[in-house]
Amino acid sequence: MAESRDTEKKKPRTPFTRNTWLYIGSVVILIIVVVTFIGAPVISSATGSTRPVFGNYAGEEILYQQGNFFARQYEVIAQSLRDAGDGTNLELQLRLAWREAFNRTVLHKAVLNTAEQAGVTVTEARVDEMIAQDPRFQQNGRFDADAFRAASSQERFALRRFHRENAAFDRVITDALTGTKFSNAERDFVGAMTGPQRSFDVVRFPFTDFPDQQVSAFVIEQPDLFTTMDLAVVTLAEETEADRIRTEALEPGNPFGNLARTYSRDLYADQDGQIGEAYGYELQQELTDPDDLSALLALDTGEISEPIETTSGWSIYQAVQDPQLPTADDEELLSEARSYLQTYEQGRIQDFVRAEAELFSAAARD
């Protein structure tokens, strides 16, 4: 017998054991709390009711009954205690759980009483909507009608009551926290503002109405900006270093790509210096002197430029192929040119739109 007791002492306390004791403790605390709240006589009242009654609000009993608001609140709080897994001072924790559940129930009843006095109503359509959003009846993000029909009629009735009360509760709380009460004088003043008013007709001239013909004309005026170039580049820190690498690149047996991998300090080094196809204006943005773009446009296939100062250092370029001049009827190019105008030449669009608006205004006045 002594050996058996020793064995039992050595057994570790598992989570299951702890939860079992928590449940037993809950029952004990329930009895204690009922007595603390209202005294033992209430449990066996003259009506013969065995449901624990904790008090009343506005003449309505606050009782613990399976499935009611008080019971759900206690279950939520008790579950949080079980999840925490802290078995220390169990009696105090459970007393606090019952007290908090009771306090929430009192607040719930008070708010619902206020809603009833204020004439707050919840439509059946709103209740249907809330049930459709209930996680218990969701399947892959959609309402599962079969799961709802599987519930008993009593469960469905309780569910509708639950959501109806929640909707009324939320309405009162929202009005209390965010609503504003107005005096009759304020209402009359605001109502008077709905009298005769001035009205306006508005005509907009958006930048997107800038015509394609104007975009094409800009491309013809500035062909260098929209010439397509396919280049490779080696970027170095100093001009003298760039001169030396260019000299090596001009010697036979020194592929430009190898030099880029070995010496270049830009983002293109790992891809043999290949920039790929780019418009002239994109390359120009990297140049310290925009006029140096003409030197790049003059490169033939395989030709290597003199060192050019860029925002990244000193660069030498090699033409992978000859530059491709723009064609004004290319839809993709027109879209690119329009984007360029809206970003860098917006004044041209503004002048056009302003002129159109002035012509319209003059015609409207006439």
XYZ file of C-alpha atoms in Angstrom:
366
model
C 0.000 0.000 0.000
C 2.869 2.344 0.824
C 4.517 1.460 -2.475
C 1.331 2.373 -4.328
C 1.213 5.775 -2.637
C 4.824 6.448 -3.600
C 4.077 5.533 -7.197
C 1.123 7.871 -7.269
C 3.229 10.716 -5.889
C 5.769 10.278 -8.667
C 3.201 10.509 -11.488
C 3.480 13.858 -13.303
C 0.451 16.082 -13.437
C -0.702 16.045 -17.042
C -2.753 18.841 -18.702
C -5.730 16.453 -18.675
C -5.449 16.028 -14.921
C -5.131 19.772 -14.430
C -8.198 20.489 -16.609
C -10.198 17.835 -14.707
C -9.397 19.516 -11.397
C -10.222 22.886 -12.973
C -13.654 21.556 -13.948
C -14.274 20.112 -10.468
C -13.092 23.392 -8.961
C -15.520 25.291 -11.211
C -18.458 23.297 -9.875
C -17.357 23.881 -6.275
C -16.850 27.585 -6.877
C -20.269 27.798 -8.567
C -21.882 26.545 -5.360
C -19.788 28.954 -3.265
C -20.549 31.901 -5.542
C -24.293 31.224 -5.548
C -24.278 31.231 -1.778
C -22.101 34.361 -1.704
C -24.345 36.231 -4.154
C -27.824 35.427 -2.963
C -27.767 32.779 -0.287
C -28.614 29.137 -0.390
C -32.413 29.532 -0.154
C -32.641 30.836 -3.713
C -31.501 27.515 -5.192
C -34.543 25.784 -3.833
C -37.130 28.543 -3.937
C -40.806 28.203 -3.362
C -41.340 27.653 -7.080
C -39.183 24.570 -6.941
C -36.648 25.965 -9.452
C -33.188 24.407 -9.256
C -31.496 26.910 -11.586
C -28.914 29.052 -9.769
C -30.238 32.636 -9.581
C -27.531 35.230 -8.907
C -29.664 38.351 -8.700
C -32.049 40.426 -10.839
C -32.110 43.509 -12.995
C -35.240 45.543 -13.676
C -37.318 42.729 -12.248
C -35.724 40.052 -14.418
C -33.739 37.243 -12.831
C -30.046 36.824 -13.596
C -29.695 33.074 -13.578
C -27.192 30.525 -14.790
C -28.789 28.310 -17.407
C -27.134 26.219 -20.109
C -26.835 28.235 -23.316
C -27.913 31.620 -21.926
C -25.741 34.743 -22.010
C -24.459 34.275 -18.444
C -23.415 30.685 -19.172
C -21.693 31.605 -22.451
C -19.751 34.381 -20.786
C -18.599 32.114 -17.988
C -17.533 29.435 -20.488
C -15.468 31.985 -22.428
C -13.710 33.254 -19.304
C -13.181 29.762 -17.869
C -11.765 28.569 -21.192
C -9.239 31.379 -21.141
C -8.168 30.202 -17.677
C -7.814 26.646 -18.935
C -5.788 27.814 -21.934
C -3.485 29.764 -19.642
C -2.765 26.512 -17.799
C -2.010 28.278 -14.504
C -3.369 26.147 -11.688
C -2.158 28.431 -8.905
C -4.777 30.060 -6.663
C -7.546 28.225 -8.523
C -10.316 29.248 -6.147
C -9.590 32.966 -6.578
C -9.437 32.661 -10.376
C -12.785 30.908 -10.552
C -14.408 33.392 -8.173
C -13.184 36.182 -10.451
C -14.502 34.312 -13.505
C -17.984 34.052 -12.011
C -17.911 37.681 -10.907
C -16.813 38.919 -14.350
C -19.461 36.780 -16.087
C -22.103 38.228 -13.738
C -20.929 41.805 -14.369
C -21.072 41.301 -18.144
C -24.565 39.864 -17.854
C -25.757 42.859 -15.824
C -24.344 45.233 -18.440
C -25.926 43.140 -21.199
C -29.352 43.290 -19.586
C -29.020 47.019 -18.885
C -28.181 47.780 -22.500
C -30.982 45.567 -23.828
C -33.386 47.273 -21.398
C -32.280 50.651 -22.787
C -32.757 49.371 -26.342
C -36.287 48.225 -25.529
C -37.195 51.557 -23.930
C -35.780 53.423 -26.927
C -37.767 51.294 -29.345
C -34.720 49.776 -31.031
C -35.794 46.986 -33.351
C -33.772 44.438 -35.299
C -35.270 43.186 -38.549
C -35.433 39.512 -39.398
C -33.363 40.266 -42.491
C -30.565 41.612 -40.264
C -30.738 38.485 -38.098
C -30.541 36.312 -41.235
C -27.488 38.262 -42.360
C -25.724 37.761 -39.015
C -26.498 34.025 -39.029
C -25.109 33.756 -42.561
C -21.863 35.258 -41.257
C -21.727 32.994 -38.172
C -18.456 30.968 -38.263
C -20.383 27.834 -37.250
C -22.136 27.840 -40.623
C -19.233 28.867 -42.859
C -17.714 26.447 -45.365
C -14.857 27.731 -47.545
C -15.937 31.306 -46.917
C -19.598 30.669 -47.865
C -22.769 30.039 -45.882
C -23.415 26.298 -45.471
C -27.198 25.873 -45.514
C -26.923 22.153 -44.734
C -25.012 22.869 -41.517
C -27.693 25.340 -40.466
C -30.537 22.921 -41.213
C -28.715 20.217 -39.245
C -29.170 22.288 -36.064
C -32.297 21.548 -34.045
C -35.226 23.959 -34.074
C -34.463 24.839 -30.454
C -30.841 25.640 -31.360
C -31.941 27.779 -34.301
C -34.414 29.664 -32.105
C -31.716 30.317 -29.499
C -29.314 31.392 -32.245
C -31.752 33.938 -33.657
C -32.365 35.341 -30.199
C -28.617 35.520 -29.572
C -27.903 37.486 -32.759
C -30.968 39.720 -32.320
C -29.788 40.690 -28.837
C -26.234 41.250 -30.092
C -27.456 43.555 -32.858
C -29.549 45.596 -30.418
C -26.657 45.685 -27.924
C -24.206 46.918 -30.597
C -26.657 49.587 -31.764
C -27.065 51.072 -28.283
C -23.322 50.939 -27.517
C -22.442 52.550 -30.859
C -24.992 55.331 -30.328
C -23.778 55.899 -26.773
C -20.101 56.111 -27.743
C -20.225 57.804 -31.152
C -23.682 59.297 -31.459
C -24.390 62.997 -30.970
C -27.593 64.363 -29.510
C -28.889 67.542 -31.147
C -31.249 70.102 -29.739
C -34.444 70.999 -31.604
C -32.955 74.408 -32.412
C -29.953 72.785 -34.050
C -32.186 70.483 -36.080
C -34.261 73.448 -37.262
C -31.118 75.374 -38.218
C -29.673 72.490 -40.239
C -33.056 71.853 -41.845
C -33.260 75.497 -42.941
C -29.957 75.077 -44.797
C -31.707 72.848 -47.329
C -33.508 75.846 -48.798
C -32.756 77.481 -52.159
C -29.108 77.096 -53.142
C -26.807 78.125 -55.921
C -25.889 75.311 -58.297
C -23.001 74.925 -60.714
C -22.300 73.028 -63.872
C -18.710 71.836 -64.120
C -16.697 70.776 -67.149
C -13.412 68.932 -66.616
C -10.458 68.861 -68.975
C -8.316 65.954 -67.722
C -4.678 65.528 -68.719
C -5.572 62.153 -70.224
C -7.417 64.033 -72.991
C -4.076 65.202 -74.387
C -4.431 63.964 -78.006
C -2.286 61.241 -79.577
C -1.392 63.622 -82.399
C 0.315 65.905 -79.900
C 2.197 62.953 -78.412
C 3.370 61.850 -81.855
C 4.486 65.398 -82.611
C 6.592 65.414 -79.448
C 8.255 62.124 -80.421
C 9.136 63.598 -83.832
C 10.535 66.728 -82.157
C 12.647 64.734 -79.662
C 13.662 61.484 -81.426
C 16.818 61.028 -79.300
C 14.721 60.592 -76.172
C 12.797 57.664 -77.655
C 15.536 55.981 -79.691
C 16.024 52.418 -78.430
C 19.578 51.357 -77.567
C 21.009 47.998 -76.544
C 24.204 48.618 -74.572
C 26.664 47.025 -72.177
C 28.528 49.067 -69.569
C 31.566 48.968 -67.295
C 31.466 51.482 -64.428
C 34.540 52.494 -62.425
C 35.338 54.968 -59.679
C 37.955 57.125 -61.473
C 38.294 58.472 -64.994
C 41.908 57.272 -65.259
C 40.817 53.753 -64.323
C 38.062 53.926 -66.936
C 40.639 54.984 -69.587
C 42.808 51.988 -68.701
C 39.932 49.485 -68.900
C 38.807 51.003 -72.229
C 42.316 50.481 -73.593
C 42.168 46.838 -72.496
C 38.723 46.445 -74.057
C 40.050 47.705 -77.414
C 42.776 45.060 -77.430
C 41.948 41.690 -79.043
C 41.106 38.835 -76.676
C 39.531 40.976 -73.942
C 35.767 40.466 -74.194
C 33.811 43.406 -72.853
C 31.669 41.098 -70.723
C 34.706 39.655 -68.930
C 35.952 43.141 -68.113
C 32.542 44.061 -66.741
C 32.505 41.029 -64.464
C 36.045 41.711 -63.265
C 36.098 45.487 -62.808
C 32.595 47.020 -62.981
C 31.068 48.392 -59.805
C 27.425 48.733 -60.944
C 24.405 46.447 -60.867
C 25.045 45.099 -64.363
C 28.431 43.531 -63.571
C 26.988 40.070 -62.839
C 25.292 39.976 -66.244
C 28.392 40.786 -68.325
C 27.530 44.478 -68.135
C 24.410 43.987 -70.286
C 21.901 46.812 -69.731
C 19.444 45.511 -72.294
C 17.192 47.669 -74.442
C 16.472 51.125 -73.032
C 15.076 54.382 -74.341
C 17.396 57.326 -74.746
C 15.714 59.319 -71.991
C 16.211 56.429 -69.535
C 19.948 56.368 -70.240
C 20.141 60.161 -70.170
C 18.913 60.186 -66.565
C 22.128 58.356 -65.566
C 24.404 60.891 -67.273
C 25.898 63.829 -65.393
C 25.869 65.837 -68.630
C 22.644 65.143 -70.613
C 24.406 66.154 -73.845
C 26.561 63.015 -73.580
C 23.530 61.076 -74.846
C 24.540 62.025 -78.389
C 27.823 60.109 -77.940
C 25.880 56.947 -77.090
C 23.514 57.412 -80.031
C 26.510 57.601 -82.359
C 27.843 54.142 -81.368
C 27.681 51.402 -83.995
C 27.458 47.711 -83.141
C 30.525 46.630 -81.129
C 31.904 50.150 -80.803
C 33.110 51.330 -77.366
C 32.578 54.864 -76.083
C 35.018 57.202 -74.383
C 34.662 57.337 -70.566
C 31.469 59.222 -69.653
C 30.702 60.582 -66.186
C 27.492 59.128 -64.728
C 25.681 59.182 -61.405
C 27.486 55.936 -60.508
C 31.011 56.952 -61.490
C 32.853 56.821 -64.841
C 31.362 54.477 -67.408
C 32.370 53.107 -70.778
C 29.640 51.717 -73.034
C 29.651 49.176 -75.833
C 26.844 49.031 -78.395
C 25.373 45.535 -78.624
C 23.467 46.616 -81.752
C 22.788 49.783 -83.720
C 20.321 52.292 -82.208
C 16.692 51.875 -83.349
C 15.000 55.147 -84.296
C 11.414 55.684 -83.047
C 8.347 55.340 -85.270
C 5.542 57.759 -84.475
C 2.764 55.228 -85.131
C 4.052 52.632 -82.636
C 1.297 52.321 -79.980
C 3.679 51.055 -77.305
C 6.034 53.953 -77.983
C 3.140 56.460 -77.868
C 2.131 55.101 -74.463
C 5.750 55.448 -73.268
C 5.951 58.998 -74.646
C 2.655 59.970 -72.981
C 3.964 58.680 -69.641
C 7.164 60.677 -70.178
C 5.191 63.855 -70.896
C 3.018 63.448 -67.800
C 6.122 62.978 -65.657
C 8.737 65.327 -67.145
C 6.895 67.659 -69.549
C 3.620 68.235 -67.756
C 3.734 71.924 -68.612
C 3.131 71.073 -72.284
C -0.039 69.172 -71.360
C -1.171 71.934 -69.001
C -0.795 74.558 -71.730
C -2.901 72.490 -74.121
C -5.624 71.800 -71.534
C -5.726 75.434 -70.439
C -6.143 76.594 -74.046
C -8.995 74.106 -74.571
C -10.703 75.284 -71.383
C -10.408 78.933 -72.377
C -11.931 78.224 -75.793
C -14.828 76.391 -74.151
C -15.321 79.179 -71.611
C -15.439 81.800 -74.310
C -17.960 79.770 -76.330
C -20.094 79.231 -73.206
C -20.189 82.972 -72.443
C -21.227 83.726 -76.015
